mmCIF file of C-alpha atoms and ligand atoms in Angstrom:
data_model
loop_
_atom_site.group_PDB
_atom_site.id
_atom_site.type_symbol
_atom_site.label_atom_id
_atom_site.label_comp_id
_atom_site.label_asym_id
_atom_site.label_seq_id
_atom_site.Cartn_x
_atom_site.Cartn_y
_atom_site.Cartn_z
ATOM 1 C CA MET L 1 -71.313 38.848 48.448
ATOM 2 C CA THR L 2 -71.898 36.940 51.773
ATOM 3 C CA GLU L 3 -74.751 34.704 52.612
ATOM 4 C CA THR L 4 -76.588 36.379 54.960
ATOM 5 C CA LYS L 5 -78.075 34.167 58.029
ATOM 6 C CA LEU L 6 -81.768 35.007 59.746
ATOM 7 C CA TRP L 7 -81.926 33.586 63.136
ATOM 8 C CA ARG L 8 -85.422 35.069 64.694
ATOM 9 C CA VAL L 9 -85.528 34.740 68.608
ATOM 10 C CA ASP L 10 -87.844 36.116 71.490
ATOM 11 C CA PRO L 11 -86.602 39.005 72.963
ATOM 12 C CA GLY L 12 -88.856 37.769 76.278
ATOM 13 C CA ALA L 13 -88.062 34.096 75.738
ATOM 14 C CA GLU L 14 -86.053 32.919 79.590
ATOM 15 C CA GLY L 15 -81.949 31.710 79.171
ATOM 16 C CA LEU L 16 -81.650 33.671 76.296
ATOM 17 C CA ALA L 17 -77.864 33.843 76.133
ATOM 18 C CA ASP L 18 -78.267 29.707 76.279
ATOM 19 C CA ASP L 19 -80.086 29.910 73.474
ATOM 20 C CA PRO L 20 -78.759 28.139 70.549
ATOM 21 C CA GLN L 21 -79.706 30.672 67.937
ATOM 22 C CA ILE L 22 -77.751 33.176 69.646
ATOM 23 C CA ARG L 23 -74.920 31.394 70.774
ATOM 24 C CA GLU L 24 -74.097 30.432 66.485
ATOM 25 C CA ALA L 25 -74.108 34.594 66.238
ATOM 26 C CA ALA L 26 -71.501 34.366 68.930
ATOM 27 C CA ALA L 27 -69.848 31.686 67.708
ATOM 28 C CA CYS L 28 -69.942 33.507 64.494
ATOM 29 C CA LEU L 29 -68.380 37.344 66.435
ATOM 30 C CA ALA L 30 -66.055 35.075 67.620
ATOM 31 C CA ARG L 31 -64.591 34.008 64.361
ATOM 32 C CA GLY L 32 -63.750 37.600 63.220
ATOM 33 C CA GLU L 33 -67.498 37.366 61.032
ATOM 34 C CA ILE L 34 -70.528 40.518 61.210
ATOM 35 C CA ILE L 35 -73.688 40.720 62.361
ATOM 36 C CA ALA L 36 -77.160 42.739 62.958
ATOM 37 C CA PHE L 37 -78.626 42.883 66.290
ATOM 38 C CA PRO L 38 -81.365 44.828 68.024
ATOM 39 C CA THR L 39 -81.149 46.911 71.270
ATOM 40 C CA GLU L 40 -83.471 49.587 72.367
ATOM 41 C CA THR L 41 -82.558 51.873 70.486
ATOM 42 C CA VAL L 42 -82.039 50.585 66.492
ATOM 43 C CA TYR L 43 -80.591 47.960 65.304
ATOM 44 C CA GLY L 44 -76.785 47.942 65.243
ATOM 45 C CA LEU L 45 -74.060 45.954 63.549
ATOM 46 C CA GLY L 46 -71.871 43.950 65.236
ATOM 47 C CA GLY L 47 -68.524 42.854 65.023
ATOM 48 C CA ASN L 48 -65.243 42.236 68.306
ATOM 49 C CA ALA L 49 -63.963 45.150 68.936
ATOM 50 C CA LYS L 50 -60.567 44.418 69.658
ATOM 51 C CA PHE L 51 -60.239 42.202 66.568
ATOM 52 C CA ARG L 52 -59.135 44.764 63.707
ATOM 53 C CA ASP L 53 -60.290 42.879 60.646
ATOM 54 C CA SER L 54 -64.133 42.819 62.268
ATOM 55 C CA VAL L 55 -64.148 46.206 62.299
ATOM 56 C CA ARG L 56 -62.609 46.886 59.140
ATOM 57 C CA LYS L 57 -65.820 44.627 57.738
ATOM 58 C CA ILE L 58 -68.425 46.837 59.825
ATOM 59 C CA TYR L 59 -66.614 50.141 58.301
ATOM 60 C CA GLU L 60 -67.090 48.512 54.696
ATOM 61 C CA ALA L 61 -70.693 46.685 54.730
ATOM 62 C CA LYS L 62 -71.633 50.062 56.108
ATOM 63 C CA GLY L 63 -69.237 52.156 53.810
ATOM 64 C CA ARG L 64 -68.468 54.655 56.722
ATOM 65 C CA PRO L 65 -66.134 57.272 56.716
ATOM 66 C CA SER L 66 -63.147 55.529 58.240
ATOM 67 C CA ASP L 67 -63.258 58.979 60.399
ATOM 68 C CA ASN L 68 -66.070 57.996 62.210
ATOM 69 C CA PRO L 69 -65.665 56.199 65.719
ATOM 70 C CA LEU L 70 -68.094 53.312 66.911
ATOM 71 C CA ILE L 71 -69.494 52.763 70.408
ATOM 72 C CA VAL L 72 -68.754 50.034 72.371
ATOM 73 C CA HIS L 73 -71.578 47.881 73.552
ATOM 74 C CA VAL L 74 -70.405 46.356 76.924
ATOM 75 C CA ALA L 75 -72.795 44.071 79.265
ATOM 76 C CA THR L 76 -70.532 44.509 82.523
ATOM 77 C CA THR L 77 -69.204 47.378 84.384
ATOM 78 C CA GLU L 78 -65.960 44.493 84.535
ATOM 79 C CA GLN L 79 -65.651 45.352 80.319
ATOM 80 C CA VAL L 80 -65.758 49.031 80.754
ATOM 81 C CA ARG L 81 -62.921 48.799 83.459
ATOM 82 C CA GLU L 82 -61.093 46.475 80.698
ATOM 83 C CA ILE L 83 -61.277 49.166 78.581
ATOM 84 C CA CYS L 84 -61.034 52.693 80.076
ATOM 85 C CA THR L 85 -58.752 54.070 82.159
ATOM 86 C CA ASP L 86 -60.358 55.874 84.118
ATOM 87 C CA ILE L 87 -64.238 56.236 85.804
ATOM 88 C CA ASN L 88 -64.099 58.988 86.925
ATOM 89 C CA PRO L 89 -66.874 59.712 89.952
ATOM 90 C CA MET L 90 -69.744 61.737 87.473
ATOM 91 C CA ALA L 91 -69.507 58.959 84.614
ATOM 92 C CA LYS L 92 -69.564 55.660 87.576
ATOM 93 C CA LYS L 93 -72.593 58.204 89.121
ATOM 94 C CA LEU L 94 -74.296 58.157 85.151
ATOM 95 C CA MET L 95 -73.721 54.121 84.841
ATOM 96 C CA ASP L 96 -75.108 54.176 87.526
ATOM 97 C CA ALA L 97 -78.189 55.823 86.780
ATOM 98 C CA PHE L 98 -79.006 55.133 83.217
ATOM 99 C CA TRP L 99 -77.496 51.744 82.538
ATOM 100 C CA PRO L 100 -78.413 49.686 80.591
ATOM 101 C CA GLY L 101 -79.672 52.068 78.478
ATOM 102 C CA PRO L 102 -79.507 54.542 75.724
ATOM 103 C CA MET L 103 -76.533 56.006 76.888
ATOM 104 C CA THR L 104 -73.353 56.160 75.972
ATOM 105 C CA LEU L 105 -69.934 56.995 77.601
ATOM 106 C CA VAL L 106 -67.027 58.880 76.015
ATOM 107 C CA LEU L 107 -64.113 57.942 78.025
ATOM 108 C CA PRO L 108 -60.317 57.535 77.919
ATOM 109 C CA SER L 109 -59.588 54.516 76.113
ATOM 110 C CA ARG L 110 -57.024 51.957 77.403
ATOM 111 C CA GLY L 111 -56.340 50.909 73.745
ATOM 112 C CA GLU L 112 -57.248 47.260 74.320
ATOM 113 C CA VAL L 113 -60.015 48.199 71.368
ATOM 114 C CA SER L 114 -58.753 48.536 67.934
ATOM 115 C CA ASP L 115 -57.768 52.292 66.796
ATOM 116 C CA THR L 116 -59.886 51.526 63.621
ATOM 117 C CA VAL L 117 -63.085 51.292 66.311
ATOM 118 C CA THR L 118 -61.467 55.006 68.188
ATOM 119 C CA ALA L 119 -60.478 56.480 65.048
ATOM 120 C CA GLY L 120 -57.404 57.335 65.760
ATOM 121 C CA LEU L 121 -58.969 59.077 69.178
ATOM 122 C CA SER L 122 -57.861 58.383 72.594
ATOM 123 C CA THR L 123 -61.488 58.122 74.268
ATOM 124 C CA VAL L 124 -63.828 55.878 73.350
ATOM 125 C CA ALA L 125 -67.260 55.478 73.663
ATOM 126 C CA VAL L 126 -68.887 53.086 75.358
ATOM 127 C CA ARG L 127 -72.919 51.953 76.284
ATOM 128 C CA MET L 128 -74.523 48.877 77.836
ATOM 129 C CA PRO L 129 -77.774 48.231 75.929
ATOM 130 C CA ALA L 130 -80.359 47.440 77.996
ATOM 131 C CA HIS L 131 -82.277 45.248 75.159
ATOM 132 C CA PRO L 132 -82.137 41.125 76.226
ATOM 133 C CA VAL L 133 -81.125 40.099 73.462
ATOM 134 C CA ALA L 134 -78.145 41.903 72.763
ATOM 135 C CA ARG L 135 -77.700 42.082 76.753
ATOM 136 C CA ALA L 136 -77.967 37.799 76.021
ATOM 137 C CA LEU L 137 -75.430 38.090 72.747
ATOM 138 C CA ILE L 138 -72.419 39.984 74.762
ATOM 139 C CA LEU L 139 -72.677 37.534 77.338
ATOM 140 C CA ALA L 140 -72.481 34.417 75.063
ATOM 141 C CA SER L 141 -69.840 36.174 73.559
ATOM 142 C CA GLY L 142 -67.649 37.029 76.040
ATOM 143 C CA LEU L 143 -66.343 39.933 74.170
ATOM 144 C CA PRO L 144 -66.537 44.003 73.958
ATOM 145 C CA ILE L 145 -68.908 44.799 70.566
ATOM 146 C CA ALA L 146 -68.250 47.649 67.659
ATOM 147 C CA ALA L 147 -71.346 48.315 66.988
ATOM 148 C CA PRO L 148 -73.112 51.636 65.073
ATOM 149 C CA SER L 149 -76.584 50.943 63.881
ATOM 150 C CA ALA L 150 -77.034 48.312 61.147
ATOM 151 C CA ASN L 151 -77.750 50.944 58.026
ATOM 152 C CA SER L 152 -75.855 51.838 55.027
ATOM 153 C CA SER L 153 -74.863 55.330 55.902
ATOM 154 C CA GLY L 154 -76.213 58.422 55.592
ATOM 155 C CA HIS L 155 -79.723 56.207 55.131
ATOM 156 C CA PRO L 156 -81.885 56.263 57.633
ATOM 157 C CA SER L 157 -80.869 53.860 61.256
ATOM 158 C CA PRO L 158 -83.211 50.679 60.959
ATOM 159 C CA THR L 159 -86.041 49.837 63.430
ATOM 160 C CA LYS L 160 -86.846 46.370 62.046
ATOM 161 C CA ALA L 161 -84.922 43.334 60.592
ATOM 162 C CA GLU L 162 -85.923 43.908 57.701
ATOM 163 C CA HIS L 163 -85.001 47.167 57.621
ATOM 164 C CA VAL L 164 -81.390 46.233 58.205
ATOM 165 C CA TYR L 165 -82.373 43.232 54.829
ATOM 166 C CA HIS L 166 -83.189 46.107 52.959
ATOM 167 C CA ASP L 167 -79.429 47.636 53.005
ATOM 168 C CA LEU L 168 -77.406 44.833 54.129
ATOM 169 C CA ASN L 169 -78.048 41.795 53.056
ATOM 170 C CA GLY L 170 -75.360 39.862 51.265
ATOM 171 C CA LYS L 171 -72.761 42.139 52.812
ATOM 172 C CA ILE L 172 -73.261 40.395 56.597
ATOM 173 C CA ALA L 173 -72.923 37.344 58.314
ATOM 174 C CA GLY L 174 -76.254 36.991 59.412
ATOM 175 C CA ILE L 175 -79.349 39.098 61.643
ATOM 176 C CA ILE L 176 -80.706 38.452 64.637
ATOM 177 C CA ASP L 177 -84.885 39.433 63.786
ATOM 178 C CA GLY L 178 -85.930 40.737 67.777
ATOM 179 C CA GLY L 179 -88.706 42.546 66.219
ATOM 180 C CA GLU L 180 -88.854 46.577 66.479
ATOM 181 C CA THR L 181 -86.904 48.296 68.672
ATOM 182 C CA GLY L 182 -88.851 50.263 71.827
ATOM 183 C CA VAL L 183 -87.115 53.562 71.794
ATOM 184 C CA GLY L 184 -86.338 54.444 68.292
ATOM 185 C CA VAL L 185 -83.479 56.678 68.063
ATOM 186 C CA GLU L 186 -80.319 56.498 69.097
ATOM 187 C CA SER L 187 -78.024 56.795 72.628
ATOM 188 C CA THR L 188 -77.432 60.372 73.939
ATOM 189 C CA VAL L 189 -73.455 60.822 73.672
ATOM 190 C CA VAL L 190 -72.365 62.302 76.639
ATOM 191 C CA ASP L 191 -68.500 63.474 76.383
ATOM 192 C CA CYS L 192 -67.112 62.612 80.425
ATOM 193 C CA THR L 193 -63.705 63.694 79.492
ATOM 194 C CA LEU L 194 -65.303 67.084 80.073
ATOM 195 C CA THR L 195 -66.601 69.676 82.702
ATOM 196 C CA PRO L 196 -69.359 69.706 83.254
ATOM 197 C CA ILE L 197 -69.674 66.701 81.021
ATOM 198 C CA THR L 198 -71.083 67.830 77.630
ATOM 199 C CA ILE L 199 -74.233 66.166 74.977
ATOM 200 C CA LEU L 200 -72.028 64.860 71.511
ATOM 201 C CA ARG L 201 -75.386 63.927 69.928
ATOM 202 C CA PRO L 202 -78.842 64.112 71.049
ATOM 203 C CA GLY L 203 -80.653 60.551 72.075
ATOM 204 C CA GLY L 204 -82.863 58.541 73.662
ATOM 205 C CA ILE L 205 -81.759 60.164 77.747
ATOM 206 C CA SER L 206 -82.915 63.505 77.599
ATOM 207 C CA LYS L 207 -80.634 66.420 78.689
ATOM 208 C CA GLU L 208 -83.393 67.115 81.046
ATOM 209 C CA GLN L 209 -82.748 63.353 82.321
ATOM 210 C CA LEU L 210 -79.136 64.300 82.809
ATOM 211 C CA GLU L 211 -78.992 67.108 84.856
ATOM 212 C CA GLN L 212 -80.950 65.120 87.466
ATOM 213 C CA VAL L 213 -78.905 63.215 87.963
ATOM 214 C CA ALA L 214 -75.382 65.190 86.964
ATOM 215 C CA GLY L 215 -76.172 69.590 87.776
ATOM 216 C CA THR L 216 -74.908 70.763 84.825
ATOM 217 C CA VAL L 217 -74.867 69.701 81.401
ATOM 218 C CA ALA L 218 -73.844 71.598 78.335
ATOM 219 C CA ASP L 219 -74.706 70.612 75.144
ATOM 220 C CA ASP L 220 -71.663 70.551 72.690
ATOM 221 C CA PRO L 221 -71.389 73.869 70.031
ATOM 222 C CA GLY L 222 -70.817 72.139 67.410
ATOM 223 C CA LEU L 223 -74.477 70.499 66.972
ATOM 224 C CA THR L 224 -76.075 73.728 66.721
ATOM 225 C CA ARG L 225 -73.444 76.483 65.192
ATOM 226 C CA PRO L 226 -72.079 76.215 62.008
ATOM 227 C CA ASP L 227 -69.145 77.798 62.396
ATOM 228 C CA GLN L 228 -68.329 74.561 65.448
ATOM 229 C CA ILE L 229 -67.336 71.281 63.889
ATOM 230 C CA PRO L 230 -69.187 68.835 66.108
ATOM 231 C CA LYS L 231 -66.760 67.348 68.606
ATOM 232 C CA ALA L 232 -68.515 63.786 67.804
ATOM 233 C CA PRO L 233 -66.863 62.760 63.762
ATOM 234 C CA GLY L 234 -70.991 61.517 63.249
ATOM 235 C CA MET L 235 -72.636 64.680 63.976
ATOM 236 C CA LYS L 236 -71.086 66.137 60.559
ATOM 237 C CA TYR L 237 -72.227 64.058 58.131
ATOM 238 C CA LYS L 238 -75.491 63.971 56.444
ATOM 239 C CA HIS L 239 -77.539 61.659 57.523
ATOM 240 C CA TYR L 240 -81.031 59.854 57.737
ATOM 241 C CA ALA L 241 -81.487 60.805 54.399
ATOM 242 C CA PRO L 242 -84.479 60.045 52.799
ATOM 243 C CA ASP L 243 -84.292 59.417 49.115
ATOM 244 C CA ALA L 244 -87.044 62.648 48.499
ATOM 245 C CA THR L 245 -86.060 66.778 49.465
ATOM 246 C CA MET L 246 -87.195 67.227 52.750
ATOM 247 C CA LEU L 247 -88.573 70.422 53.941
ATOM 248 C CA LEU L 248 -89.234 71.489 57.947
ATOM 249 C CA VAL L 249 -92.175 73.523 58.079
ATOM 250 C CA PRO L 250 -92.508 74.874 61.867
ATOM 251 C CA ALA L 251 -95.283 77.233 60.713
ATOM 252 C CA GLY L 252 -96.766 74.156 61.541
ATOM 253 C CA LYS L 253 -100.136 72.912 59.324
ATOM 254 C CA GLU L 254 -101.834 75.410 57.854
ATOM 255 C CA LYS L 255 -98.226 76.362 56.752
ATOM 256 C CA ILE L 256 -98.163 73.221 55.026
ATOM 257 C CA GLN L 257 -101.744 73.663 53.843
ATOM 258 C CA GLU L 258 -100.791 76.592 51.430
ATOM 259 C CA LEU L 259 -97.061 74.643 50.395
ATOM 260 C CA ILE L 260 -99.277 71.457 48.726
ATOM 261 C CA THR L 261 -101.537 74.092 47.426
ATOM 262 C CA ASP L 262 -99.021 76.182 45.799
ATOM 263 C CA GLU L 263 -97.854 72.950 44.571
ATOM 264 C CA LYS L 264 -101.439 71.279 42.850
ATOM 265 C CA ASN L 265 -99.897 72.346 39.147
ATOM 266 C CA SER L 266 -96.272 70.859 39.596
ATOM 267 C CA GLU L 267 -95.643 67.733 38.241
ATOM 268 C CA ARG L 268 -94.061 66.911 42.056
ATOM 269 C CA ARG L 269 -96.072 64.063 44.612
ATOM 270 C CA VAL L 270 -95.813 65.619 47.394
ATOM 271 C CA GLY L 271 -95.368 63.582 50.922
ATOM 272 C CA VAL L 272 -96.373 65.073 54.481
ATOM 273 C CA LEU L 273 -94.740 63.450 57.707
ATOM 274 C CA THR L 274 -97.582 64.418 60.372
ATOM 275 C CA THR L 275 -98.670 63.199 63.898
ATOM 276 C CA GLU L 276 -102.282 61.469 64.332
ATOM 277 C CA GLU L 277 -103.901 64.685 65.874
ATOM 278 C CA ASN L 278 -103.048 66.285 62.265
ATOM 279 C CA ARG L 279 -103.804 63.166 60.084
ATOM 280 C CA GLU L 280 -106.903 63.979 58.707
ATOM 281 C CA ALA L 281 -105.476 67.504 57.604
ATOM 282 C CA PHE L 282 -104.110 67.530 54.531
ATOM 283 C CA PRO L 283 -106.169 65.880 51.927
ATOM 284 C CA GLU L 284 -104.356 67.198 49.018
ATOM 285 C CA ALA L 285 -101.337 65.964 49.775
ATOM 286 C CA ASP L 286 -100.259 62.614 47.526
ATOM 287 C CA VAL L 287 -98.901 60.622 50.902
ATOM 288 C CA VAL L 288 -99.215 61.433 54.352
ATOM 289 C CA LEU L 289 -97.698 59.983 56.987
ATOM 290 C CA CYS L 290 -98.012 59.697 60.601
ATOM 291 C CA CYS L 291 -95.142 58.629 63.032
ATOM 292 C CA GLY L 292 -96.682 58.931 66.679
ATOM 293 C CA ARG L 293 -99.055 61.401 68.309
ATOM 294 C CA ARG L 294 -97.546 64.726 68.989
ATOM 295 C CA SER L 295 -99.231 64.499 72.336
ATOM 296 C CA ASP L 296 -96.883 61.759 73.112
ATOM 297 C CA LEU L 297 -93.255 62.451 71.690
ATOM 298 C CA LYS L 298 -91.822 59.297 72.724
ATOM 299 C CA THR L 299 -94.299 57.099 70.399
ATOM 300 C CA VAL L 300 -93.037 59.966 67.732
ATOM 301 C CA ALA L 301 -88.916 58.653 68.156
ATOM 302 C CA HIS L 302 -90.544 55.012 67.957
ATOM 303 C CA ARG L 303 -92.049 56.003 64.605
ATOM 304 C CA LEU L 304 -89.443 58.222 63.569
ATOM 305 C CA PHE L 305 -87.021 56.099 61.491
ATOM 306 C CA ALA L 306 -89.385 53.771 59.604
ATOM 307 C CA VAL L 307 -91.252 56.331 58.424
ATOM 308 C CA LEU L 308 -88.484 57.870 56.829
ATOM 309 C CA ARG L 309 -88.065 55.035 54.923
ATOM 310 C CA ASP L 310 -91.796 53.935 53.893
ATOM 311 C CA PHE L 311 -90.866 57.774 51.666
ATOM 312 C CA ASN L 312 -89.142 55.772 49.981
ATOM 313 C CA SER L 313 -91.290 52.736 48.264
ATOM 314 C CA LYS L 314 -93.756 55.583 47.536
ATOM 315 C CA LYS L 315 -91.429 57.394 44.823
ATOM 316 C CA VAL L 316 -92.421 61.216 47.052
ATOM 317 C CA ASN L 317 -90.709 63.888 45.127
ATOM 318 C CA VAL L 318 -90.830 66.259 47.781
ATOM 319 C CA ILE L 319 -91.810 66.147 51.889
ATOM 320 C CA TYR L 320 -92.877 69.099 54.381
ATOM 321 C CA SER L 321 -92.605 67.814 57.390
ATOM 322 C CA GLU L 322 -94.074 69.018 61.086
ATOM 323 C CA THR L 323 -91.768 69.717 63.890
ATOM 324 C CA PHE L 324 -91.451 69.112 67.608
ATOM 325 C CA PRO L 325 -90.684 71.184 71.076
ATOM 326 C CA GLU L 326 -87.341 70.697 71.571
ATOM 327 C CA THR L 327 -87.835 69.160 75.395
ATOM 328 C CA GLY L 328 -86.803 65.810 76.394
ATOM 329 C CA ILE L 329 -86.755 63.517 73.544
ATOM 330 C CA GLY L 330 -88.196 65.765 71.148
ATOM 331 C CA LYS L 331 -84.434 67.467 70.791
ATOM 332 C CA ALA L 332 -82.926 63.758 69.442
ATOM 333 C CA ILE L 333 -86.223 63.804 67.156
ATOM 334 C CA MET L 334 -85.498 67.502 65.926
ATOM 335 C CA ASN L 335 -81.803 66.835 65.601
ATOM 336 C CA ARG L 336 -82.904 63.947 63.496
ATOM 337 C CA LEU L 337 -85.001 65.251 61.440
ATOM 338 C CA SER L 338 -82.907 68.691 60.029
ATOM 339 C CA LYS L 339 -80.507 66.385 59.516
ATOM 340 C CA ALA L 340 -82.734 63.997 57.407
ATOM 341 C CA ALA L 341 -83.920 67.573 55.816
ATOM 342 C CA GLY L 342 -80.195 68.585 55.393
ATOM 343 C CA GLY L 343 -81.341 72.030 57.147
ATOM 344 C CA ARG L 344 -83.339 72.693 54.630
ATOM 345 C CA ILE L 345 -86.412 75.199 56.719
ATOM 346 C CA VAL L 346 -89.148 76.718 55.319
ATOM 347 C CA GLU L 347 -89.261 79.589 57.385
HETATM 348 P P1 AMP W 401 -73.774 54.692 65.281
HETATM 349 O O1 AMP W 401 -72.757 54.418 65.965
HETATM 350 O O2 AMP W 401 -74.344 55.771 64.067
HETATM 351 O O3 AMP W 401 -75.230 55.151 66.249
HETATM 352 O O4 AMP W 401 -72.835 56.838 66.084
HETATM 353 C C1 AMP W 401 -72.481 56.703 67.105
HETATM 354 C C2 AMP W 401 -71.723 58.169 67.094
HETATM 355 O O5 AMP W 401 -70.910 58.724 68.170
HETATM 356 C C3 AMP W 401 -70.327 58.976 66.515
HETATM 357 O O6 AMP W 401 -71.544 60.490 65.781
HETATM 358 C C4 AMP W 401 -69.495 59.147 66.455
HETATM 359 O O7 AMP W 401 -69.025 60.143 65.720
HETATM 360 C C5 AMP W 401 -69.610 59.263 67.721
HETATM 361 N N1 AMP W 401 -68.573 58.592 68.565
HETATM 362 C C6 AMP W 401 -68.283 57.055 68.915
HETATM 363 N N2 AMP W 401 -66.743 57.599 69.430
HETATM 364 C C7 AMP W 401 -66.489 58.597 69.834
HETATM 365 C C8 AMP W 401 -65.585 58.931 70.715
HETATM 366 N N3 AMP W 401 -64.601 58.498 71.230
HETATM 367 N N4 AMP W 401 -65.307 60.873 70.787
HETATM 368 C C9 AMP W 401 -66.900 61.483 70.071
HETATM 369 N N5 AMP W 401 -67.619 60.866 69.349
HETATM 370 C C10 AMP W 401 -67.310 59.830 69.403
HETATM 371 MG MG1 MG W 402 -75.553 55.387 62.757
#
C-alpha cells in the first residue's frame, strides 16, 4: 500500500510550471513514481516513459494486460523527434492542425522509450495534450510521460479526480486534481505509418475533422469486423463496463419503455441511460441517468463515463441505453457504449 497524495491545482492559474504542487508531482515522476493528472480527454496515469520500472508500475496499478501499449505524452515537437525516427509530411500536417489536442499519432519508434511502453512494437503512440496542468507537468518534469487512462483496467475511464481515487488510491504516489476533464472520451488514435492514415480508435478529434486536413482517412476494419484483429491492441479488450449488464437499444425510447414494462414482474432493478431530451420518458424505470443533450453530442461525450460510473452506486441489475448517430464525436461515443455493453444490442 502506497500513501496517495492529493494535490489541488487550478488549471486557470498563471505560471503553472512553477507551481509548488506541480513541481512536487514532477519530482515524483523523476524519482520513478507514478501519478495521475488531468488531460483535456480523461485523467491519465503517468510515469517516466524511459524508465522500465515506472512503466511496469503503471501496468501493475491498473491491472493492464502487458500486450496493450501506452501513449507517450509530450509538450514539445523536439520531444517527438527524440522518440520517433520519422515524422512524415502527413504526420507533420496533422500535428500542426490538431496539437496540442485530443489526437494520438502512431509513428516509427526510435527505441528511446522503454519497450514496455510499446509492448515490443516497432511503433510508438505519441500525443501532445492541451490541458494546462498536463502541459505544465510534462514541462516541469522534462520527461516524455507514458500515460494510459487512470482507471483500473476494464472500468470506465476517469473524468474526475474522485474516479481516480476510487480505482487507484493506495496504488499510486499521487493525484493532481484539476477539476473535471473537458472532452470526456479519449484521444483519436491515428496510425501514420499506413497510407491512407488509419483511425485505430475513434476519439476526441472526429474522422470528418481529420479528412479536412488529410483528405482520405481509413478506419481500421478491426474496429467493426469481428473476423479482424484490431490494430490497436487495446481495442480487443472488454472495457468501460458498468457492474450491471448493459444493452443498447437503437430503436429508441418507445422500445426502451416496452422493455421496462416487460421487467415489471421481475426482481431486477432497471436503469436507463438517456439524454436531457428524454429525461421524463421513463417513469417506470428504477433509475434514469442523463448524459448530456442529444442535440449536442459533445455534452454526451463529456458526461458519458461519469454516468456509467454513477450506475454502479445505484445498484441496478440491467441498463438500457439509447444510441447515437455515428457522425462527429458520435463515433467515439458509440464505440465506448458498445464496449461498455459488451456488444449487446436489442434489435
Ligand atoms: P489508453 O492509454 O487506455 O487510452 O489506450 C491507448 C490505446 O492506444 C490502446 O488501445 C493501445 O492499444 C493503443 N496504442 C498504443 N500504442 C500503440 C501502437 N504503437 N500501435 C497501435 N496502437 C497503440
Ligand atoms: Mg484506457
